[in-house]
Amino acid sequence: MQNVLNSVKGTALGVAEYLTPVLKESKFRETGVLTPEEFIAAGDHLTHHCPTWSWAVGDESKIKPYLPKDKQFLITRNVPCRRRCKQIEFVGEENLVEENDQDGGWVETHHYNPDEAGSSGLEDKVCEMKLDSSRIEDEQAADMDDPRNLDDGDGDGGEDDDEDGAAIDMDEFEESGLLETVDPSNALLPAPNEKPNPVASSEGDGDSVVRTRTYDLHITYDKYYQTPRLWVIGYDENRKLLSVEQMYDDVSQDHAKKTVTMETHPHLPGPNMASVHPCKHADIMKKIIQTVEEGGGELGVHMYLIIFLKFVQTVIPTIEYDFTQNFNITNHK
């Protein structure tokens, strides 16, 4: 049902965007929105400071006349995503610690329940280490500094070696067939007609290989909301397109199918892409602008996309795209 509502809403917004006139006058400081020219300026700043981003054209039939032909939207490719959101999101009860604290106490959100601790708990992740006493004794015996490898002190040590017997005849040794004994250095190699065992490669086999997904990220200009809009599309390690549900695994569960929905890309044909809905972007940016100004600073419009990428990171926290310049909200000049 939610998907149907999102589809209807997306169609309605598409019509509204078509009818909305292009913003000509800057209202960045008053409302947190951008004109197309300001979007281009912010995009140029992003590509200059973070070269992994670049401008793209898209489908010729979907070019927006209010944007330069060679700067329709921004794109970065092959962004790694090594974990699923469920692996970093904590779901459970909070423990109140130090209730009498003057600040109202603090809560411990990550704790272990001793009743649930068992073979599947933290102890399973700690490898048990045992010392083999027989191996230690052998190693000690091989140590030339060990007393057991020294003479008995009676001066007869050298004579005992001479009395062990005559040297072995090498011709007899070769005829005995002992030279054909397996060489320990080659004992681990498979025989010529033996097939090596295949190495497990699937996630379900329980191996420790990290299966890294990758994402392509796009930033477009939304004419209706007059803000940037983020789009993502994911691939597995074989560059095979992820399913919709797999992509939702990499979205914060507070935002999946709500703030993030599957939509038609405004510049590209093909499958729908996951998009972070821009309805709150201007409000968030307006609050950031006010905070900077209250701290005595001034936020330039060219910084818009740098900040934009940082606050949408909370929606897709495991997609590791934010390598942009640092931004200090309290004293930015």
Short mmCIF file of C-alpha atoms in Angstrom, two decimals:
data_model
loop_
_atom_site.label_atom_id
_atom_site.label_comp_id
_atom_site.label_asym_id
_atom_site.label_seq_id
_atom_site.Cartn_x
_atom_site.Cartn_y
_atom_site.Cartn_z
CA MET A 1 0.00 0.00 0.00
CA GLN A 2 2.86 2.35 0.86
CA ASN A 3 4.41 1.77 -2.56
CA VAL A 4 1.13 2.69 -4.27
CA LEU A 5 0.89 5.91 -2.28
CA ASN A 6 4.49 6.78 -3.09
CA SER A 7 3.84 6.17 -6.79
CA VAL A 8 0.76 8.42 -6.83
CA LYS A 9 2.60 11.10 -4.89
CA GLY A 10 5.55 10.93 -7.26
CA THR A 11 3.31 11.38 -10.29
CA ALA A 12 1.58 14.37 -8.70
CA LEU A 13 4.89 15.99 -7.81
CA GLY A 14 6.12 15.44 -11.36
CA VAL A 15 3.17 17.43 -12.68
CA ALA A 16 3.71 20.12 -10.03
CA GLU A 17 7.38 20.41 -10.92
CA TYR A 18 6.51 20.85 -14.57
CA LEU A 19 4.13 23.69 -13.72
CA THR A 20 6.45 25.36 -11.19
CA PRO A 21 8.34 28.32 -12.65
CA VAL A 22 12.12 28.34 -12.45
CA LEU A 23 13.41 30.23 -9.42
CA LYS A 24 15.22 33.35 -10.60
CA GLU A 25 15.88 35.32 -7.42
CA SER A 26 18.12 33.95 -4.68
CA LYS A 27 16.33 33.00 -1.47
CA PHE A 28 19.16 30.94 -0.02
CA ARG A 29 19.52 32.80 3.27
CA GLU A 30 15.81 33.35 3.83
CA THR A 31 14.44 29.88 3.04
CA GLY A 32 17.39 27.56 2.27
CA VAL A 33 16.48 27.00 -1.39
CA LEU A 34 18.64 27.31 -4.52
CA THR A 35 18.28 28.80 -7.96
CA PRO A 36 19.61 26.64 -10.85
CA GLU A 37 22.60 29.00 -11.11
CA GLU A 38 23.37 28.52 -7.41
CA PHE A 39 23.07 24.76 -7.83
CA ILE A 40 25.68 24.90 -10.61
CA ALA A 41 27.99 27.04 -8.44
CA ALA A 42 27.68 24.60 -5.53
CA GLY A 43 28.27 21.66 -7.90
CA ASP A 44 31.41 23.23 -9.31
CA HIS A 45 32.68 23.75 -5.77
CA LEU A 46 31.98 20.07 -4.94
CA THR A 47 33.73 18.69 -8.02
CA HIS A 48 36.73 20.94 -7.37
CA HIS A 49 37.20 19.85 -3.76
CA CYS A 50 36.09 16.25 -4.24
CA PRO A 51 37.18 15.01 -7.70
CA THR A 52 35.31 11.72 -7.31
CA TRP A 53 32.21 13.76 -8.19
CA SER A 54 31.71 14.94 -11.76
CA TRP A 55 29.03 16.51 -13.95
CA ALA A 56 26.94 14.31 -16.23
CA VAL A 57 24.53 14.91 -19.11
CA GLY A 58 22.17 11.94 -19.03
CA ASP A 59 19.60 11.15 -21.69
CA GLU A 60 19.43 13.74 -24.46
CA SER A 61 15.63 13.61 -24.44
CA LYS A 62 15.51 14.55 -20.74
CA ILE A 63 17.78 17.58 -20.74
CA LYS A 64 16.45 20.40 -18.56
CA PRO A 65 16.61 23.76 -20.38
CA TYR A 66 17.19 25.72 -17.16
CA LEU A 67 20.51 23.88 -16.59
CA PRO A 68 23.64 23.90 -18.79
CA LYS A 69 23.61 20.99 -21.21
CA ASP A 70 26.89 19.59 -19.91
CA LYS A 71 25.95 20.06 -16.24
CA GLN A 72 22.58 18.38 -15.80
CA PHE A 73 23.40 16.43 -12.63
CA LEU A 74 26.31 15.25 -10.48
CA ILE A 75 27.50 11.66 -10.21
CA THR A 76 30.02 9.56 -8.29
CA ARG A 77 30.51 5.85 -8.98
CA ASN A 78 31.58 2.69 -7.15
CA VAL A 79 31.12 4.02 -3.63
CA PRO A 80 31.75 1.14 -1.17
CA CYS A 81 29.11 -0.16 1.22
CA ARG A 82 30.61 -2.85 3.43
CA ARG A 83 27.86 -3.26 6.04
CA ARG A 84 24.09 -3.39 6.23
CA CYS A 85 22.25 -0.83 8.33
CA LYS A 86 20.89 -3.55 10.61
CA GLN A 87 24.46 -4.30 11.64
CA ILE A 88 24.96 -0.84 13.11
CA GLU A 89 21.47 0.00 14.31
CA PHE A 90 20.70 -1.00 17.92
CA VAL A 91 17.24 -2.26 18.75
CA GLY A 92 16.49 -2.96 22.39
CA GLU A 93 15.82 -1.52 25.80
CA GLU A 94 17.93 1.17 27.40
CA ASN A 95 19.44 0.75 30.85
CA LEU A 96 19.33 3.81 33.10
CA VAL A 97 22.67 4.25 34.83
CA GLU A 98 23.40 6.61 37.76
CA GLU A 99 19.82 7.71 38.35
CA ASN A 100 20.90 10.28 40.97
CA ASP A 101 23.16 12.11 38.57
CA GLN A 102 22.49 15.89 38.56
CA ASP A 103 22.03 15.84 34.78
CA GLY A 104 19.25 13.28 35.04
CA GLY A 105 21.45 10.22 34.66
CA TRP A 106 22.78 8.69 31.50
CA VAL A 107 21.62 5.69 29.58
CA GLU A 108 23.55 2.68 28.39
CA THR A 109 22.03 1.77 25.04
CA HIS A 110 24.42 -1.09 24.20
CA HIS A 111 24.55 -3.71 26.89
CA TYR A 112 24.66 -7.47 27.24
CA ASN A 113 21.95 -9.51 28.86
CA PRO A 114 23.57 -12.27 30.94
CA ASP A 115 20.48 -14.43 30.60
CA GLU A 116 20.87 -14.43 26.83
CA ALA A 117 24.61 -14.97 26.86
CA GLY A 118 25.44 -18.43 25.62
CA SER A 119 27.23 -20.23 22.88
CA SER A 120 26.02 -17.58 20.43
CA GLY A 121 27.20 -14.64 22.52
CA LEU A 122 30.36 -12.66 22.72
CA GLU A 123 32.33 -15.62 24.04
CA ASP A 124 32.03 -17.35 20.68
CA LYS A 125 34.01 -14.53 19.11
CA VAL A 126 36.99 -15.08 21.39
CA CYS A 127 39.27 -17.84 20.19
CA GLU A 128 40.32 -20.31 22.90
CA MET A 129 44.07 -20.49 23.16
CA LYS A 130 45.73 -23.64 24.56
CA LEU A 131 49.39 -24.42 24.98
CA ASP A 132 50.56 -27.84 23.86
CA SER A 133 52.96 -28.97 26.56
CA SER A 134 54.47 -31.70 24.41
CA ARG A 135 55.18 -29.18 21.67
CA ILE A 136 56.83 -26.86 24.18
CA GLU A 137 59.05 -29.68 25.38
CA ASP A 138 60.06 -30.49 21.82
CA GLU A 139 60.90 -26.88 21.14
CA GLN A 140 62.90 -26.67 24.33
CA ALA A 141 64.78 -29.80 23.40
CA ALA A 142 65.66 -28.25 20.06
CA ASP A 143 67.02 -25.17 21.77
CA MET A 144 70.83 -25.29 21.80
CA ASP A 145 70.80 -23.33 25.04
CA ASP A 146 68.69 -25.98 26.77
CA PRO A 147 70.74 -27.98 29.36
CA ARG A 148 69.47 -31.23 27.86
CA ASN A 149 71.40 -30.46 24.68
CA LEU A 150 74.66 -29.90 26.51
CA ASP A 151 77.29 -32.44 27.56
CA ASP A 152 76.75 -34.40 30.75
CA GLY A 153 79.83 -32.70 32.10
CA ASP A 154 82.09 -35.77 32.05
CA GLY A 155 83.81 -34.80 28.79
CA ASP A 156 82.59 -37.92 26.96
CA GLY A 157 80.04 -36.19 24.78
CA GLY A 158 82.26 -36.13 21.68
CA GLU A 159 83.31 -39.76 22.11
CA ASP A 160 79.67 -40.93 22.24
CA ASP A 161 79.08 -39.41 18.80
CA ASP A 162 82.06 -41.30 17.40
CA GLU A 163 80.87 -44.61 18.84
CA ASP A 164 77.40 -44.48 17.23
CA GLY A 165 78.62 -46.59 14.31
CA ALA A 166 80.04 -46.34 10.84
CA ALA A 167 78.67 -43.93 8.27
CA ILE A 168 75.80 -45.20 6.08
CA ASP A 169 76.79 -46.26 2.55
CA MET A 170 74.91 -43.88 0.20
CA ASP A 171 74.62 -46.55 -2.53
CA GLU A 172 72.85 -48.87 -0.13
CA PHE A 173 70.66 -46.00 1.07
CA GLU A 174 69.59 -45.22 -2.50
CA GLU A 175 68.85 -48.87 -3.25
CA SER A 176 66.71 -49.13 -0.12
CA GLY A 177 64.11 -46.74 -1.66
CA LEU A 178 64.20 -44.27 1.21
CA LEU A 179 64.93 -41.43 -1.20
CA GLU A 180 61.39 -41.79 -2.55
CA THR A 181 59.86 -40.93 0.81
CA VAL A 182 57.55 -37.91 0.60
CA ASP A 183 59.43 -34.69 0.99
CA PRO A 184 57.90 -32.78 3.94
CA SER A 185 58.28 -29.52 2.06
CA ASN A 186 55.99 -30.83 -0.69
CA ALA A 187 53.58 -32.77 1.48
CA LEU A 188 50.89 -30.10 1.31
CA LEU A 189 50.88 -29.88 -2.48
CA PRO A 190 48.13 -31.86 -4.27
CA ALA A 191 49.04 -34.79 -6.42
CA PRO A 192 49.10 -34.19 -10.21
CA ASN A 193 45.77 -35.99 -10.70
CA GLU A 194 44.16 -34.59 -7.55
CA LYS A 195 41.66 -31.71 -7.84
CA PRO A 196 41.97 -28.99 -5.20
CA ASN A 197 38.97 -28.38 -3.01
CA PRO A 198 36.97 -25.31 -4.08
CA VAL A 199 37.03 -22.35 -1.72
CA ALA A 200 33.67 -21.31 -0.31
CA SER A 201 32.61 -18.00 -1.79
CA SER A 202 29.02 -17.43 -0.74
CA GLU A 203 27.92 -15.40 2.23
CA GLY A 204 25.86 -18.30 3.50
CA ASP A 205 28.92 -20.55 3.91
CA GLY A 206 30.04 -18.53 6.90
CA ASP A 207 33.39 -17.44 5.52
CA SER A 208 35.07 -14.28 6.69
CA VAL A 209 35.36 -12.57 3.31
CA VAL A 210 33.67 -9.15 3.31
CA ARG A 211 31.13 -8.90 0.50
CA THR A 212 31.33 -5.25 -0.51
CA ARG A 213 28.43 -3.68 -2.34
CA THR A 214 28.98 -0.54 -4.36
CA TYR A 215 26.67 2.35 -5.15
CA ASP A 216 26.44 5.04 -7.77
CA LEU A 217 25.19 8.33 -6.31
CA HIS A 218 23.55 11.14 -8.27
CA ILE A 219 22.59 14.67 -7.22
CA THR A 220 19.92 16.39 -9.28
CA TYR A 221 18.20 19.75 -9.03
CA ASP A 222 14.54 19.50 -8.02
CA LYS A 223 12.68 22.41 -9.62
CA TYR A 224 9.58 21.99 -7.44
CA TYR A 225 11.37 21.97 -4.06
CA GLN A 226 14.23 24.12 -5.41
CA THR A 227 16.83 21.99 -3.64
CA PRO A 228 19.30 19.23 -4.50
CA ARG A 229 17.98 15.66 -4.51
CA LEU A 230 20.06 12.53 -3.88
CA TRP A 231 19.63 9.31 -5.87
CA VAL A 232 21.37 5.97 -5.25
CA ILE A 233 21.53 2.68 -7.13
CA GLY A 234 23.41 -0.36 -5.81
CA TYR A 235 25.37 -3.31 -7.17
CA ASP A 236 26.77 -6.48 -5.64
CA GLU A 237 30.46 -7.42 -5.83
CA ASN A 238 29.92 -8.82 -9.33
CA ARG A 239 28.41 -5.51 -10.47
CA LYS A 240 24.97 -7.08 -10.64
CA LEU A 241 22.09 -4.70 -9.90
CA LEU A 242 20.68 -5.07 -6.37
CA SER A 243 17.00 -5.72 -5.85
CA VAL A 244 14.80 -3.06 -4.30
CA GLU A 245 14.72 -4.85 -0.95
CA GLN A 246 18.49 -5.27 -0.96
CA MET A 247 18.92 -1.53 -1.48
CA TYR A 248 16.52 -0.84 1.38
CA ASP A 249 18.89 -2.92 3.57
CA ASP A 250 21.40 -0.08 3.17
CA VAL A 251 18.93 2.61 4.19
CA SER A 252 18.24 3.59 7.79
CA GLN A 253 15.12 1.71 8.84
CA ASP A 254 13.61 4.97 10.11
CA HIS A 255 13.67 6.29 6.55
CA ALA A 256 13.17 3.23 4.31
CA LYS A 257 10.01 3.46 2.18
CA LYS A 258 9.22 6.81 3.82
CA THR A 259 11.91 9.41 3.28
CA VAL A 260 13.62 7.07 0.79
CA THR A 261 11.44 5.72 -2.02
CA MET A 262 11.96 4.22 -5.46
CA GLU A 263 11.44 6.88 -8.12
CA THR A 264 12.04 7.51 -11.82
CA HIS A 265 15.29 9.36 -12.42
CA PRO A 266 14.65 12.76 -14.05
CA HIS A 267 17.64 12.47 -16.41
CA LEU A 268 18.04 8.73 -17.08
CA PRO A 269 15.90 5.90 -18.46
CA GLY A 270 15.95 2.43 -16.99
CA PRO A 271 15.05 1.02 -13.57
CA ASN A 272 13.83 3.18 -10.72
CA MET A 273 16.41 4.41 -8.26
CA ALA A 274 16.25 4.97 -4.51
CA SER A 275 15.82 8.68 -3.79
CA VAL A 276 15.98 10.73 -0.62
CA HIS A 277 12.86 12.88 -0.73
CA PRO A 278 13.78 16.60 -0.69
CA CYS A 279 10.74 17.95 1.17
CA LYS A 280 12.79 18.75 4.32
CA HIS A 281 16.07 19.79 2.72
CA ALA A 282 15.35 23.53 2.63
CA ASP A 283 14.20 23.62 6.27
CA ILE A 284 17.33 21.80 7.43
CA MET A 285 19.59 24.07 5.44
CA LYS A 286 17.79 27.17 6.76
CA LYS A 287 18.44 26.03 10.36
CA ILE A 288 22.12 25.42 9.55
CA ILE A 289 22.43 28.89 8.02
CA GLN A 290 20.85 30.46 11.12
CA THR A 291 23.14 28.51 13.45
CA VAL A 292 26.23 29.65 11.55
CA GLU A 293 25.09 33.27 11.60
CA GLU A 294 24.31 33.12 15.32
CA GLY A 295 27.89 31.99 15.85
CA GLY A 296 29.17 35.04 14.03
CA GLY A 297 29.92 33.27 10.76
CA GLU A 298 28.57 33.45 7.24
CA LEU A 299 27.66 30.51 5.04
CA GLY A 300 28.24 30.89 1.31
CA VAL A 301 25.87 29.27 -1.17
CA HIS A 302 28.81 27.44 -2.77
CA MET A 303 29.01 25.29 0.40
CA TYR A 304 25.47 23.98 -0.05
CA LEU A 305 26.29 20.54 -1.49
CA ILE A 306 29.17 19.96 0.92
CA ILE A 307 26.74 20.37 3.82
CA PHE A 308 23.92 18.60 2.00
CA LEU A 309 25.98 15.42 1.66
CA LYS A 310 26.77 15.46 5.35
CA PHE A 311 23.20 15.68 6.64
CA VAL A 312 21.81 13.06 4.22
CA GLN A 313 24.51 10.67 5.48
CA THR A 314 22.17 9.87 8.39
CA VAL A 315 19.74 8.32 5.90
CA ILE A 316 22.34 6.05 4.23
CA PRO A 317 24.99 5.70 6.96
CA THR A 318 26.81 2.64 5.55
CA ILE A 319 27.43 4.08 2.07
CA GLU A 320 30.90 5.59 2.46
CA TYR A 321 30.73 8.52 0.08
CA ASP A 322 31.51 11.53 2.28
CA PHE A 323 35.16 12.38 1.69
CA THR A 324 34.41 16.07 1.27
CA GLN A 325 36.08 18.86 3.19
CA ASN A 326 35.31 19.27 6.88
CA PHE A 327 32.75 21.81 7.95
CA ASN A 328 32.54 23.35 11.42
CA ILE A 329 29.02 24.62 11.97
CA THR A 330 29.90 26.85 14.94
CA ASN A 331 32.58 29.10 13.52
CA HIS A 332 32.48 28.82 9.76
CA LYS A 333 33.63 31.95 7.99
#
